[in-house]
Short mmCIF file of C-alpha atoms in Angstrom, two decimals:
data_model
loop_
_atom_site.label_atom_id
_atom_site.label_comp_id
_atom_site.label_asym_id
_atom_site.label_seq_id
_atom_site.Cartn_x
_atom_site.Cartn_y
_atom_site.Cartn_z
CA UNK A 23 0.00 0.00 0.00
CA UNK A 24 2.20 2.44 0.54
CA UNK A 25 4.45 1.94 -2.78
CA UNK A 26 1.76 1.76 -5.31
CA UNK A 27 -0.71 4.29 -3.49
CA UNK A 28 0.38 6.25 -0.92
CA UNK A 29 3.72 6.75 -2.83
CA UNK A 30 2.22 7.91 -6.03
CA UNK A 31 -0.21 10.29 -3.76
CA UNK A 32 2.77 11.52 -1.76
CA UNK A 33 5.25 12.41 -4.83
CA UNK A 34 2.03 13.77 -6.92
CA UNK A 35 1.25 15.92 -4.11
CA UNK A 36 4.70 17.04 -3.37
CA UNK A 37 5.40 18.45 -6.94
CA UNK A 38 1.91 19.80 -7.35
CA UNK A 39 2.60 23.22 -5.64
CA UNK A 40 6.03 23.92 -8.23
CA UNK A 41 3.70 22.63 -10.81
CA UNK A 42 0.82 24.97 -10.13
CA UNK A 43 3.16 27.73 -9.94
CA UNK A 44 4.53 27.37 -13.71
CA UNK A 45 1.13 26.34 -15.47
CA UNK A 46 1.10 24.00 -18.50
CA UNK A 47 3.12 21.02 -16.46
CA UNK A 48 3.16 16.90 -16.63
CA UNK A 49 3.18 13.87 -14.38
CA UNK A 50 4.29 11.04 -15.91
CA UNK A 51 3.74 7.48 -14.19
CA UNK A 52 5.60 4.67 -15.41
CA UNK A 53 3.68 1.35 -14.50
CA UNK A 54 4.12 -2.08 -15.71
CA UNK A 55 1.74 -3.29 -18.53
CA UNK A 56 0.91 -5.81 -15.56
CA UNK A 57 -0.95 -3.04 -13.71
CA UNK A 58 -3.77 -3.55 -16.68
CA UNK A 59 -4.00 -6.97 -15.33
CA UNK A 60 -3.35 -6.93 -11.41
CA UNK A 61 -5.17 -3.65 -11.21
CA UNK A 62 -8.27 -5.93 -11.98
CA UNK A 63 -7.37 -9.04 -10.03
CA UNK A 64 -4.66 -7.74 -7.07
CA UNK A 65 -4.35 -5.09 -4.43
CA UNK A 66 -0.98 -3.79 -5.40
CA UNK A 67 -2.21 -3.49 -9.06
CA UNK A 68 -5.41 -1.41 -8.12
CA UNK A 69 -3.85 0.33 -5.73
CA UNK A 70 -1.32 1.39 -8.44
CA UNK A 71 -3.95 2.33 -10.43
CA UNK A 72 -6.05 4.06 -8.19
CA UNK A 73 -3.19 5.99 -6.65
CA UNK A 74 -2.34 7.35 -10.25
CA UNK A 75 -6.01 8.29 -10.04
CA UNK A 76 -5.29 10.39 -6.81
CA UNK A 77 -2.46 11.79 -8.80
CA UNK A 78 -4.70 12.99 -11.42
CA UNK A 79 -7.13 14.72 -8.95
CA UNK A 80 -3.83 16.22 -7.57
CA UNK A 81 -2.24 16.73 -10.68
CA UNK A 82 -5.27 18.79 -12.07
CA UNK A 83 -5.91 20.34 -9.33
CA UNK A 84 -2.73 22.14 -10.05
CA UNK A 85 -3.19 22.86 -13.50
CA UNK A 86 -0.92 19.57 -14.66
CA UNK A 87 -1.78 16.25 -16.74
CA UNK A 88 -0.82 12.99 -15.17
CA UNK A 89 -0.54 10.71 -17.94
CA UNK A 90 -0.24 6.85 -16.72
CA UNK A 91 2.17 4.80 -19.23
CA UNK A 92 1.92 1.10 -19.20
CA UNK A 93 5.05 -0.76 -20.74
CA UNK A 94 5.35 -4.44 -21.19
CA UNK A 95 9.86 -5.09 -21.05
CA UNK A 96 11.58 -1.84 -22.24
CA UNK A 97 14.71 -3.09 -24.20
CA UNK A 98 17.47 -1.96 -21.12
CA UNK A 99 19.93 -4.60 -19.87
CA UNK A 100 17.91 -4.72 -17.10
CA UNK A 101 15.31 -6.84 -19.24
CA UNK A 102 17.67 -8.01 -21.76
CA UNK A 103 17.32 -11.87 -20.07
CA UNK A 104 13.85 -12.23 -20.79
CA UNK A 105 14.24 -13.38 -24.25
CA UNK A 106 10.22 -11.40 -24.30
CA UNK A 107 9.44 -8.81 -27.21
CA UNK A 108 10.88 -5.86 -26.10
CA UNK A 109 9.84 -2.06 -26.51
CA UNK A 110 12.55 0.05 -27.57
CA UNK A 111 12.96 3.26 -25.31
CA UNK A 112 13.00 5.65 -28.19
CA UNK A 113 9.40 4.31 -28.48
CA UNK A 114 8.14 4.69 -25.36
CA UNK A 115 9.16 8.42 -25.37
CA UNK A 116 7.62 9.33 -28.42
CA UNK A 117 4.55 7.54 -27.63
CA UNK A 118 4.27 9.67 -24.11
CA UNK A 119 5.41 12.70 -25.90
CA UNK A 120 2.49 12.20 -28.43
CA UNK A 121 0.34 11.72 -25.56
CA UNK A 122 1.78 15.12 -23.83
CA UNK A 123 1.10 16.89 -26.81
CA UNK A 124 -2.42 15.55 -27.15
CA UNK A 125 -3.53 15.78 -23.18
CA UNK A 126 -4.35 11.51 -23.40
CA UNK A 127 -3.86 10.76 -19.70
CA UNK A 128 -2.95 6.68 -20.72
CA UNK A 129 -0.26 5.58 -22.75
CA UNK A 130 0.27 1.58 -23.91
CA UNK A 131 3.86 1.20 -25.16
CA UNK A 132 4.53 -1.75 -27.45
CA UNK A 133 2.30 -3.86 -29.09
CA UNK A 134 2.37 -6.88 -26.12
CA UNK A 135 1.30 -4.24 -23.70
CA UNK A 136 -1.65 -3.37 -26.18
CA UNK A 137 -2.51 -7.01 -26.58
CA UNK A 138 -3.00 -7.16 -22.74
CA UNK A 139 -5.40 -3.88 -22.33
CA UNK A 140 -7.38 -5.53 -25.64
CA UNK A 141 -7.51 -9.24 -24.15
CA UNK A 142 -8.53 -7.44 -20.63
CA UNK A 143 -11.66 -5.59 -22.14
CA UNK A 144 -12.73 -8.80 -23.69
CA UNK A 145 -16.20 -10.54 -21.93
CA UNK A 146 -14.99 -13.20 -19.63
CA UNK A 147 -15.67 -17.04 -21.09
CA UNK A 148 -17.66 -18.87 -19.21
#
C-alpha cells in the first residue's frame, strides 16, 4: 500500500505546488503493462492504479496532466534476459510525448502491452 498508493499520492502531491506555480506542467507514471491486469485481479495493481487516479485529482488540481504509461519489457539490460518482445525506449518516449502533446492521460507502449489492455476488455468465457 504504501508503494503503489500512498507513494504515487505523496510524490504527486509534493510536486503539485512547483507545478501549479509554472502552469502547462506533466506527471508522468511509469507502471508495468501488468498493472492492466493486477489492477483488476490484485491489491498492489489497483492500488497502483487508483493511486495514479489520486495523482490525477492532484495533478489537475494544479493545473498539470498525469498521464499513466503502461510498458510491457523496455529493451534496457535490465530486461535483456527475458528473451520477451521488447519495446525500444526511443518508443516509449515518443509515444508519451504524443500523448503530452495531445492531453491523453494513458499511454500503452509496445504492441504486447496493447494485446493485454485488448484481451482485458474482452467478456470473460464462461
Amino acid at each position: 500500500m504504501e508503494t503503489n498508493y500512498i507513494g504515487t499520492w505523496t510524490v504527486s502531491g509534493a510536486f503539485a505546488p512547483v507545478l501549479s506555480g509554472n502552469g502547462g506542467n506533466a506527471l508522468i507514471n511509469m507502471l508495468s503493462a501488468a498493472s492492466l491486469a493486477s489492477g483488476r485481479t490484485s491489491r498492489g495493481g489497483g492500488l497502483q492504479q487508483a493511486g495514479g487516479l489520486g495523482g490525477r485529482a492532484v495533478g489537475s488540481t494544479a493545473g498539470a496532466l498525469v498521464i499513466g504509461v503502461h510498458a510491457s519489457f523496455v529493451e534496457t539490460d535490465l530486461s535483456s534476459f527475458t528473451g520477451a518482445p521488447e519495446t525500444s525506449t526511443e518508443d516509449v518516449a515518443k509515444q508519451t510525448m504524443e500523448a503530452l502533446a495531445n492531453d491523453r492521460v494513458e499511454v500503452l507502449a509496445g504492441e504486447h502491452t496493447r494485446q493485454v489492455e485488448h484481451a482485458l476488455s474482452q467478456p470473460v468465457e464462461g
